[in-house]
Amino acid sequence: SAWMPDNKTLLIGGHNDNKTSLWTMNLEGKTTAVELGNIAPSWSFWLDVSISKNGGFVFTGSEPSKPVELYYMSSPTAKPIQLTDFNKEISSMALGKTETIRWENDGWKHCGIVTYPTNYQKGKQYPLVLVIHGGPNAASVEAFSRFAQLLANEGYFVFEPNYRGSDNLGKEYKLAIVQDAGAGPSRDVMVGLEKLKSTGMIDTAKIGVSGWSYGGYMTVWLAGHYGGWKAAVAGAAVTDWVDQYNLSDGNIARAEAIGGSPWIGNNMQKYIDQSPITEARNIKAPTLILANTGDPRVPVTQSYKLYHSLIDNGTVAKFIGWPIPAHNASDPVTQMERDRLWITWLNTYLK
């Protein structure tokens, strides 16, 4: 959030169902939606906006078929004006269509984002890749997704499911993951996957699962608890909540979500039950493990454990670690290498 010049109004942003939205809020808490059309403001867990003294503001945003550009609004009720056209070459390329899919599970309403293959032809079936968001308090929304479009260009359907714990459908939904880190969210994803498979557009013999951070956690959980996956990519994956508590920079918050310190009373069992490494011996899908050796958020020890578990049980696995003190690829060269390795692994087992 950010103060408007009148010092009586906040400009706030956040995920809102299948979109990223902006609102104004007065001192009494009344909110008014800012009309943005199809533009999704850029979102990295905070509002990225610059407000002028006269109440105008600029922000970066995208649309499903238009990469990020800079926009200006003279007031919260004005129409957004596009100021830049840096990515016009990409906008003119053939891109995969993006749409929202909806389903219900365990009393919750869910949504996810589906990107079609760039060369989609009605009546044909295509392989599918799940790309699961991290956080878990984040969301996949209708915005330009570079990685989804890269996969679409390779001929894949891409499913980016939201699950309980995501931050796009209210406080209760966001907190429903507490002490149910994997089982409940994985059921949400699997019911959404079945809804997508029921369309008849998916080659159900060629489905891969992937994600980074909590998306990596979900990848390992799903691969260990459900069959049918032909490939998996686990990036910076939480696999062992005990390691996450002892070695991560966010242990206190994690302890509250999992069920208290593992070193008090019988809490350790909660950590074991909610850790994907506990059932990793069941993983059959060829798995690519990606991590930074100096990751402060998700310690690399958890990726080492996953690799040894898979190799010892005869599962095809490859582990690549970058000597980088960051939670994700921190420069353009590494980002390109990460994406190339990810896509090459999927192509090897899904095509």
CSV table of C-alpha atoms in Angstrom, one decimal:
chain,number,residue,atom,x,y,z
A,1,SER,CA,0.0,0.0,0.0
A,2,ALA,CA,1.0,3.7,-0.4
A,3,TRP,CA,-0.4,7.0,0.8
A,4,MET,CA,-2.1,9.3,-1.7
A,5,PRO,CA,-1.2,13.0,-1.4
A,6,ASP,CA,-4.4,13.9,0.6
A,7,ASN,CA,-3.0,11.7,3.5
A,8,LYS,CA,-6.5,10.3,3.9
A,9,THR,CA,-6.5,7.6,1.2
A,10,LEU,CA,-4.3,4.6,0.6
A,11,LEU,CA,-3.7,3.0,-2.7
A,12,ILE,CA,-3.5,-0.7,-2.1
A,13,GLY,CA,-2.9,-3.7,-4.3
A,14,GLY,CA,-3.3,-7.5,-4.2
A,15,HIS,CA,-4.4,-10.7,-5.8
A,16,ASN,CA,-8.1,-10.8,-6.4
A,17,ASP,CA,-9.5,-14.1,-7.7
A,18,ASN,CA,-7.8,-14.5,-11.1
A,19,LYS,CA,-6.5,-11.0,-11.3
A,20,THR,CA,-4.1,-8.5,-9.6
A,21,SER,CA,-6.2,-5.5,-8.6
A,22,LEU,CA,-5.8,-2.0,-7.2
A,23,TRP,CA,-8.1,-0.3,-4.8
A,24,THR,CA,-8.3,3.0,-2.9
A,25,MET,CA,-9.1,2.8,0.8
A,26,ASN,CA,-10.2,5.7,3.1
A,27,LEU,CA,-9.4,6.0,6.8
A,28,GLU,CA,-12.7,4.2,7.7
A,29,GLY,CA,-11.7,1.2,5.7
A,30,LYS,CA,-14.0,1.7,2.7
A,31,THR,CA,-12.5,0.4,-0.5
A,32,THR,CA,-13.1,1.4,-4.1
A,33,ALA,CA,-11.8,-0.7,-7.0
A,34,VAL,CA,-9.6,1.0,-9.5
A,35,GLU,CA,-10.7,0.1,-13.0
A,36,LEU,CA,-7.7,-1.3,-15.0
A,37,GLY,CA,-9.4,-3.3,-17.8
A,38,ASN,CA,-7.2,-6.3,-18.6
A,39,ILE,CA,-4.1,-4.8,-17.1
A,40,ALA,CA,-2.5,-6.7,-14.2
A,41,PRO,CA,-0.1,-4.6,-12.1
A,42,SER,CA,3.3,-6.2,-11.6
A,43,TRP,CA,3.3,-7.9,-8.3
A,44,SER,CA,6.2,-9.3,-6.2
A,45,PHE,CA,4.5,-9.5,-2.9
A,46,TRP,CA,4.2,-5.7,-2.8
A,47,LEU,CA,2.7,-2.8,-4.6
A,48,ASP,CA,5.2,-1.3,-7.2
A,49,VAL,CA,3.8,2.2,-7.9
A,50,SER,CA,5.1,5.8,-7.8
A,51,ILE,CA,2.6,8.4,-6.8
A,52,SER,CA,2.9,12.1,-7.7
A,53,LYS,CA,2.0,15.1,-5.5
A,54,ASN,CA,-1.1,15.8,-7.6
A,55,GLY,CA,-2.5,12.3,-7.2
A,56,GLY,CA,-1.4,10.8,-10.5
A,57,PHE,CA,0.6,7.5,-10.4
A,58,VAL,CA,2.6,5.2,-12.6
A,59,PHE,CA,3.0,1.5,-12.4
A,60,THR,CA,4.2,-1.4,-14.5
A,61,GLY,CA,1.7,-4.0,-15.7
A,62,SER,CA,0.9,-6.6,-18.3
A,63,GLU,CA,-1.9,-8.4,-20.0
A,64,PRO,CA,-2.0,-12.2,-20.9
A,65,SER,CA,-0.9,-11.4,-24.4
A,66,LYS,CA,1.1,-8.3,-23.7
A,67,PRO,CA,4.4,-8.2,-21.6
A,68,VAL,CA,5.1,-5.6,-19.0
A,69,GLU,CA,4.9,-1.9,-19.9
A,70,LEU,CA,4.7,1.3,-18.0
A,71,TYR,CA,1.2,2.9,-17.4
A,72,TYR,CA,0.1,6.3,-16.1
A,73,MET,CA,-3.2,7.2,-14.4
A,74,SER,CA,-3.9,10.9,-13.6
A,75,SER,CA,-6.2,9.8,-10.8
A,76,PRO,CA,-7.6,6.5,-9.4
A,77,THR,CA,-10.7,7.1,-11.6
A,78,ALA,CA,-8.9,7.8,-14.8
A,79,LYS,CA,-8.3,5.4,-17.7
A,80,PRO,CA,-4.8,3.9,-17.7
A,81,ILE,CA,-2.5,5.3,-20.4
A,82,GLN,CA,0.3,3.1,-21.8
A,83,LEU,CA,3.6,5.1,-21.8
A,84,THR,CA,6.1,2.6,-23.2
A,85,ASP,CA,6.2,0.0,-25.9
A,86,PHE,CA,9.4,-1.8,-25.0
A,87,ASN,CA,8.0,-5.3,-25.7
A,88,LYS,CA,6.0,-4.7,-28.9
A,89,GLU,CA,8.0,-7.4,-30.7
A,90,ILE,CA,6.9,-10.0,-28.2
A,91,SER,CA,3.3,-8.8,-28.4
A,92,SER,CA,3.3,-9.3,-32.1
A,93,MET,CA,4.5,-12.9,-31.8
A,94,ALA,CA,2.2,-15.9,-31.9
A,95,LEU,CA,1.4,-16.6,-28.2
A,96,GLY,CA,-0.6,-19.2,-26.4
A,97,LYS,CA,-4.2,-18.2,-25.4
A,98,THR,CA,-4.7,-17.8,-21.6
A,99,GLU,CA,-7.9,-18.5,-19.7
A,100,THR,CA,-9.2,-19.2,-16.2
A,101,ILE,CA,-10.4,-22.6,-15.1
A,102,ARG,CA,-12.6,-23.1,-12.0
A,103,TRP,CA,-13.5,-26.0,-9.7
A,104,GLU,CA,-14.6,-26.8,-6.2
A,105,ASN,CA,-13.0,-29.1,-3.6
A,106,ASP,CA,-13.4,-29.7,0.1
A,107,GLY,CA,-15.9,-26.9,0.3
A,108,TRP,CA,-13.5,-24.4,-1.2
A,109,LYS,CA,-13.8,-22.6,-4.6
A,110,HIS,CA,-10.6,-22.6,-6.6
A,111,CYS,CA,-9.3,-21.2,-9.8
A,112,GLY,CA,-6.2,-21.7,-12.0
A,113,ILE,CA,-4.7,-20.3,-15.1
A,114,VAL,CA,-4.5,-22.4,-18.4
A,115,THR,CA,-2.2,-21.4,-21.3
A,116,TYR,CA,-2.9,-23.1,-24.6
A,117,PRO,CA,-0.1,-24.4,-26.9
A,118,THR,CA,0.9,-21.7,-29.4
A,119,ASN,CA,0.1,-24.1,-32.3
A,120,TYR,CA,-3.2,-25.3,-30.7
A,121,GLN,CA,-5.6,-27.0,-33.1
A,122,LYS,CA,-9.1,-27.9,-31.9
A,123,GLY,CA,-9.6,-31.6,-31.7
A,124,LYS,CA,-6.0,-32.5,-31.0
A,125,GLN,CA,-4.6,-33.5,-27.6
A,126,TYR,CA,-1.4,-32.0,-26.2
A,127,PRO,CA,1.0,-32.8,-23.3
A,128,LEU,CA,0.5,-30.9,-20.1
A,129,VAL,CA,2.9,-29.3,-17.7
A,130,LEU,CA,1.8,-28.1,-14.2
A,131,VAL,CA,3.7,-25.0,-13.1
A,132,ILE,CA,2.8,-24.5,-9.4
A,133,HIS,CA,3.3,-21.1,-7.7
A,134,GLY,CA,5.4,-20.7,-4.6
A,135,GLY,CA,4.7,-18.7,-1.5
A,136,PRO,CA,2.4,-20.4,-0.6
A,137,ASN,CA,0.8,-17.0,0.0
A,138,ALA,CA,0.9,-16.0,-3.7
A,139,ALA,CA,-1.3,-16.7,-6.7
A,140,SER,CA,-1.3,-17.4,-10.4
A,141,VAL,CA,-3.4,-14.8,-12.2
A,142,GLU,CA,-4.2,-13.7,-15.8
A,143,ALA,CA,-1.1,-11.8,-16.6
A,144,PHE,CA,1.7,-12.2,-19.1
A,145,SER,CA,3.7,-15.3,-18.0
A,146,ARG,CA,7.0,-15.6,-19.8
A,147,PHE,CA,7.7,-19.1,-18.7
A,148,ALA,CA,4.2,-20.3,-19.5
A,149,GLN,CA,4.6,-18.8,-23.0
A,150,LEU,CA,8.0,-20.5,-23.4
A,151,LEU,CA,6.3,-23.9,-22.6
A,152,ALA,CA,3.3,-23.1,-24.9
A,153,ASN,CA,5.8,-22.5,-27.7
A,154,GLU,CA,7.1,-26.0,-27.1
A,155,GLY,CA,3.6,-27.4,-27.7
A,156,TYR,CA,2.4,-27.8,-24.1
A,157,PHE,CA,-0.7,-26.9,-22.3
A,158,VAL,CA,0.3,-25.2,-19.1
A,159,PHE,CA,-1.8,-25.4,-15.9
A,160,GLU,CA,-1.0,-22.9,-13.1
A,161,PRO,CA,-3.3,-24.0,-10.2
A,162,ASN,CA,-4.1,-22.0,-7.2
A,163,TYR,CA,-4.7,-24.0,-4.0
A,164,ARG,CA,-5.7,-23.3,-0.4
A,165,GLY,CA,-3.0,-21.2,1.1
A,166,SER,CA,-3.0,-18.9,-2.0
A,167,ASP,CA,-3.7,-15.3,-1.3
A,168,ASN,CA,-6.3,-14.6,-4.0
A,169,LEU,CA,-9.5,-15.7,-2.3
A,170,GLY,CA,-9.6,-14.2,1.2
A,171,LYS,CA,-8.1,-14.7,4.7
A,172,GLU,CA,-9.7,-18.0,5.5
A,173,TYR,CA,-8.6,-19.5,2.2
A,174,LYS,CA,-5.1,-18.2,2.8
A,175,LEU,CA,-4.9,-19.7,6.4
A,176,ALA,CA,-6.5,-23.0,5.4
A,177,ILE,CA,-3.0,-24.5,4.9
A,178,VAL,CA,-2.0,-24.2,8.5
A,179,GLN,CA,-1.0,-27.6,9.8
A,180,ASP,CA,-2.1,-29.1,6.5
A,181,ALA,CA,0.8,-28.0,4.3
A,182,GLY,CA,0.5,-30.7,1.6
A,183,ALA,CA,-2.4,-33.1,1.8
A,184,GLY,CA,-5.2,-30.5,1.4
A,185,PRO,CA,-3.5,-28.3,-1.2
A,186,SER,CA,-2.6,-31.4,-3.2
A,187,ARG,CA,-6.2,-32.5,-3.3
A,188,ASP,CA,-7.1,-29.1,-4.6
A,189,VAL,CA,-4.6,-29.3,-7.4
A,190,MET,CA,-5.6,-32.9,-8.4
A,191,VAL,CA,-9.3,-32.0,-8.6
A,192,GLY,CA,-8.4,-29.0,-10.8
A,193,LEU,CA,-6.2,-31.3,-12.9
A,194,GLU,CA,-9.1,-33.7,-13.4
A,195,LYS,CA,-11.3,-30.8,-14.4
A,196,LEU,CA,-8.8,-29.9,-17.1
A,197,LYS,CA,-8.3,-33.5,-18.2
A,198,SER,CA,-12.1,-33.8,-18.7
A,199,THR,CA,-12.0,-31.3,-21.5
A,200,GLY,CA,-10.5,-33.9,-23.8
A,201,MET,CA,-7.7,-31.5,-24.9
A,202,ILE,CA,-5.0,-33.2,-22.8
A,203,ASP,CA,-2.8,-36.2,-23.7
A,204,THR,CA,-3.3,-37.8,-20.3
A,205,ALA,CA,-0.3,-40.1,-20.8
A,206,LYS,CA,2.1,-37.1,-21.0
A,207,ILE,CA,1.7,-34.9,-17.9
A,208,GLY,CA,4.6,-33.3,-16.0
A,209,VAL,CA,4.6,-31.5,-12.7
A,210,SER,CA,6.9,-28.7,-11.7
A,211,GLY,CA,7.4,-25.6,-9.5
A,212,TRP,CA,9.8,-23.5,-7.5
A,213,SER,CA,10.0,-22.9,-3.7
A,214,TYR,CA,6.6,-23.9,-2.3
A,215,GLY,CA,5.8,-24.9,-5.9
A,216,GLY,CA,8.8,-27.3,-5.5
A,217,TYR,CA,7.3,-28.5,-2.3
A,218,MET,CA,4.0,-29.2,-4.0
A,219,THR,CA,5.8,-30.9,-6.9
A,220,VAL,CA,7.6,-33.4,-4.6
A,221,TRP,CA,4.4,-34.0,-2.5
A,222,LEU,CA,2.3,-34.7,-5.6
A,223,ALA,CA,5.0,-36.9,-7.2
A,224,GLY,CA,5.2,-38.9,-4.0
A,225,HIS,CA,1.5,-39.2,-3.2
A,226,TYR,CA,0.0,-39.5,-6.7
A,227,GLY,CA,1.0,-41.6,-9.8
A,228,GLY,CA,0.8,-40.9,-13.5
A,229,TRP,CA,3.5,-38.2,-13.8
A,230,LYS,CA,5.9,-38.6,-16.6
A,231,ALA,CA,8.4,-36.0,-15.4
A,232,ALA,CA,9.0,-33.7,-12.5
A,233,VAL,CA,11.1,-30.5,-11.9
A,234,ALA,CA,11.6,-29.5,-8.3
A,235,GLY,CA,13.2,-26.1,-7.9
A,236,ALA,CA,14.4,-24.9,-4.5
A,237,ALA,CA,12.0,-27.4,-3.0
A,238,VAL,CA,11.0,-27.6,0.7
A,239,THR,CA,11.2,-31.4,1.3
A,240,ASP,CA,11.9,-31.6,5.0
A,241,TRP,CA,10.2,-29.2,7.4
A,242,VAL,CA,12.8,-30.0,10.1
A,243,ASP,CA,15.6,-28.6,8.0
A,244,GLN,CA,13.4,-25.7,7.0
A,245,TYR,CA,12.9,-24.9,10.7
A,246,ASN,CA,16.5,-25.3,11.8
A,247,LEU,CA,18.3,-23.7,8.8
A,248,SER,CA,16.0,-21.3,7.0
A,249,ASP,CA,15.8,-17.5,7.6
A,250,GLY,CA,12.0,-17.8,8.2
A,251,ASN,CA,11.8,-20.5,10.8
A,252,ILE,CA,9.5,-18.8,13.3
A,253,ALA,CA,6.7,-18.3,10.8
A,254,ARG,CA,7.1,-21.8,9.5
A,255,ALA,CA,6.9,-23.3,13.0
A,256,GLU,CA,3.5,-21.6,13.5
A,257,ALA,CA,2.2,-22.9,10.2
A,258,ILE,CA,3.4,-26.5,10.7
A,259,GLY,CA,2.4,-26.7,14.4
A,260,GLY,CA,5.0,-25.3,16.8
A,261,SER,CA,8.7,-26.0,17.3
A,262,PRO,CA,9.6,-29.6,16.4
A,263,TRP,CA,11.7,-29.8,19.5
A,264,ILE,CA,8.7,-29.3,21.9
A,265,GLY,CA,6.4,-32.1,23.0
A,266,ASN,CA,5.2,-34.4,20.2
A,267,ASN,CA,5.4,-31.7,17.5
A,268,MET,CA,8.1,-33.5,15.5
A,269,GLN,CA,5.5,-35.9,14.1
A,270,LYS,CA,3.7,-33.0,12.5
A,271,TYR,CA,6.8,-32.1,10.7
A,272,ILE,CA,7.4,-35.6,9.5
A,273,ASP,CA,3.8,-36.0,8.4
A,274,GLN,CA,3.8,-32.8,6.4
A,275,SER,CA,7.3,-33.3,4.8
A,276,PRO,CA,7.4,-34.6,1.2
A,277,ILE,CA,10.6,-36.4,1.9
A,278,THR,CA,8.7,-38.8,4.1
A,279,GLU,CA,7.0,-40.4,1.0
A,280,ALA,CA,9.7,-39.5,-1.6
A,281,ARG,CA,10.6,-43.2,-1.9
A,282,ASN,CA,7.3,-43.5,-3.9
A,283,ILE,CA,8.4,-41.1,-6.6
A,284,LYS,CA,8.7,-42.8,-10.0
A,285,ALA,CA,8.7,-39.8,-12.3
A,286,PRO,CA,12.2,-38.8,-13.7
A,287,THR,CA,13.0,-35.8,-11.5
A,288,LEU,CA,15.2,-32.8,-12.2
A,289,ILE,CA,16.3,-31.0,-8.9
A,290,LEU,CA,17.4,-27.4,-9.2
A,291,ALA,CA,18.7,-25.3,-6.3
A,292,ASN,CA,21.1,-22.6,-5.2
A,293,THR,CA,23.7,-23.9,-2.8
A,294,GLY,CA,23.6,-20.6,-0.8
A,295,ASP,CA,19.8,-20.3,-0.7
A,296,PRO,CA,18.9,-18.6,2.6
A,297,ARG,CA,15.1,-19.2,2.3
A,298,VAL,CA,15.1,-22.9,1.4
A,299,PRO,CA,18.4,-24.5,2.5
A,300,VAL,CA,20.0,-26.7,-0.2
A,301,THR,CA,20.2,-29.7,2.3
A,302,GLN,CA,16.6,-30.5,1.3
A,303,SER,CA,17.5,-30.9,-2.3
A,304,TYR,CA,20.4,-33.2,-1.4
A,305,LYS,CA,18.1,-35.4,0.6
A,306,LEU,CA,15.6,-35.6,-2.3
A,307,TYR,CA,18.4,-36.5,-4.7
A,308,HIS,CA,19.7,-39.4,-2.5
A,309,SER,CA,16.2,-40.6,-1.8
A,310,LEU,CA,15.4,-40.9,-5.5
A,311,ILE,CA,18.7,-42.4,-6.6
A,312,ASP,CA,18.7,-45.0,-3.8
A,313,ASN,CA,15.2,-46.1,-4.8
A,314,GLY,CA,16.1,-46.4,-8.5
A,315,THR,CA,14.3,-43.3,-9.8
A,316,VAL,CA,15.9,-41.3,-12.6
A,317,ALA,CA,17.2,-38.0,-11.1
A,318,LYS,CA,19.5,-35.2,-11.9
A,319,PHE,CA,20.6,-32.5,-9.4
A,320,ILE,CA,22.0,-29.1,-10.5
A,321,GLY,CA,23.1,-26.6,-8.0
A,322,TRP,CA,24.3,-23.1,-8.6
A,323,PRO,CA,26.8,-21.5,-6.2
A,324,ILE,CA,24.6,-18.5,-5.6
A,325,PRO,CA,23.4,-16.9,-2.3
A,326,ALA,CA,19.8,-16.3,-3.4
A,327,HIS,CA,16.5,-18.1,-3.4
A,328,ASN,CA,16.1,-18.1,-7.2
A,329,ALA,CA,18.1,-17.3,-10.4
A,330,SER,CA,19.5,-13.9,-9.6
A,331,ASP,CA,20.8,-12.8,-13.0
A,332,PRO,CA,19.6,-13.0,-16.7
A,333,VAL,CA,22.2,-15.6,-17.6
A,334,THR,CA,21.3,-18.0,-14.8
A,335,GLN,CA,17.6,-17.4,-15.5
A,336,MET,CA,18.0,-18.5,-19.1
A,337,GLU,CA,20.0,-21.5,-18.0
A,338,ARG,CA,17.4,-22.5,-15.4
A,339,ASP,CA,14.6,-22.2,-18.0
A,340,ARG,CA,16.6,-24.2,-20.6
A,341,LEU,CA,17.4,-27.0,-18.2
A,342,TRP,CA,13.7,-27.1,-17.0
A,343,ILE,CA,12.3,-27.2,-20.5
A,344,THR,CA,14.9,-29.7,-21.8
A,345,TRP,CA,14.0,-32.1,-19.0
A,346,LEU,CA,10.3,-31.9,-19.8
A,347,ASN,CA,11.0,-32.3,-23.5
A,348,THR,CA,13.1,-35.4,-22.8
A,349,TYR,CA,10.2,-37.3,-21.0
A,350,LEU,CA,7.0,-35.7,-22.4
A,351,LYS,CA,7.8,-35.7,-26.1
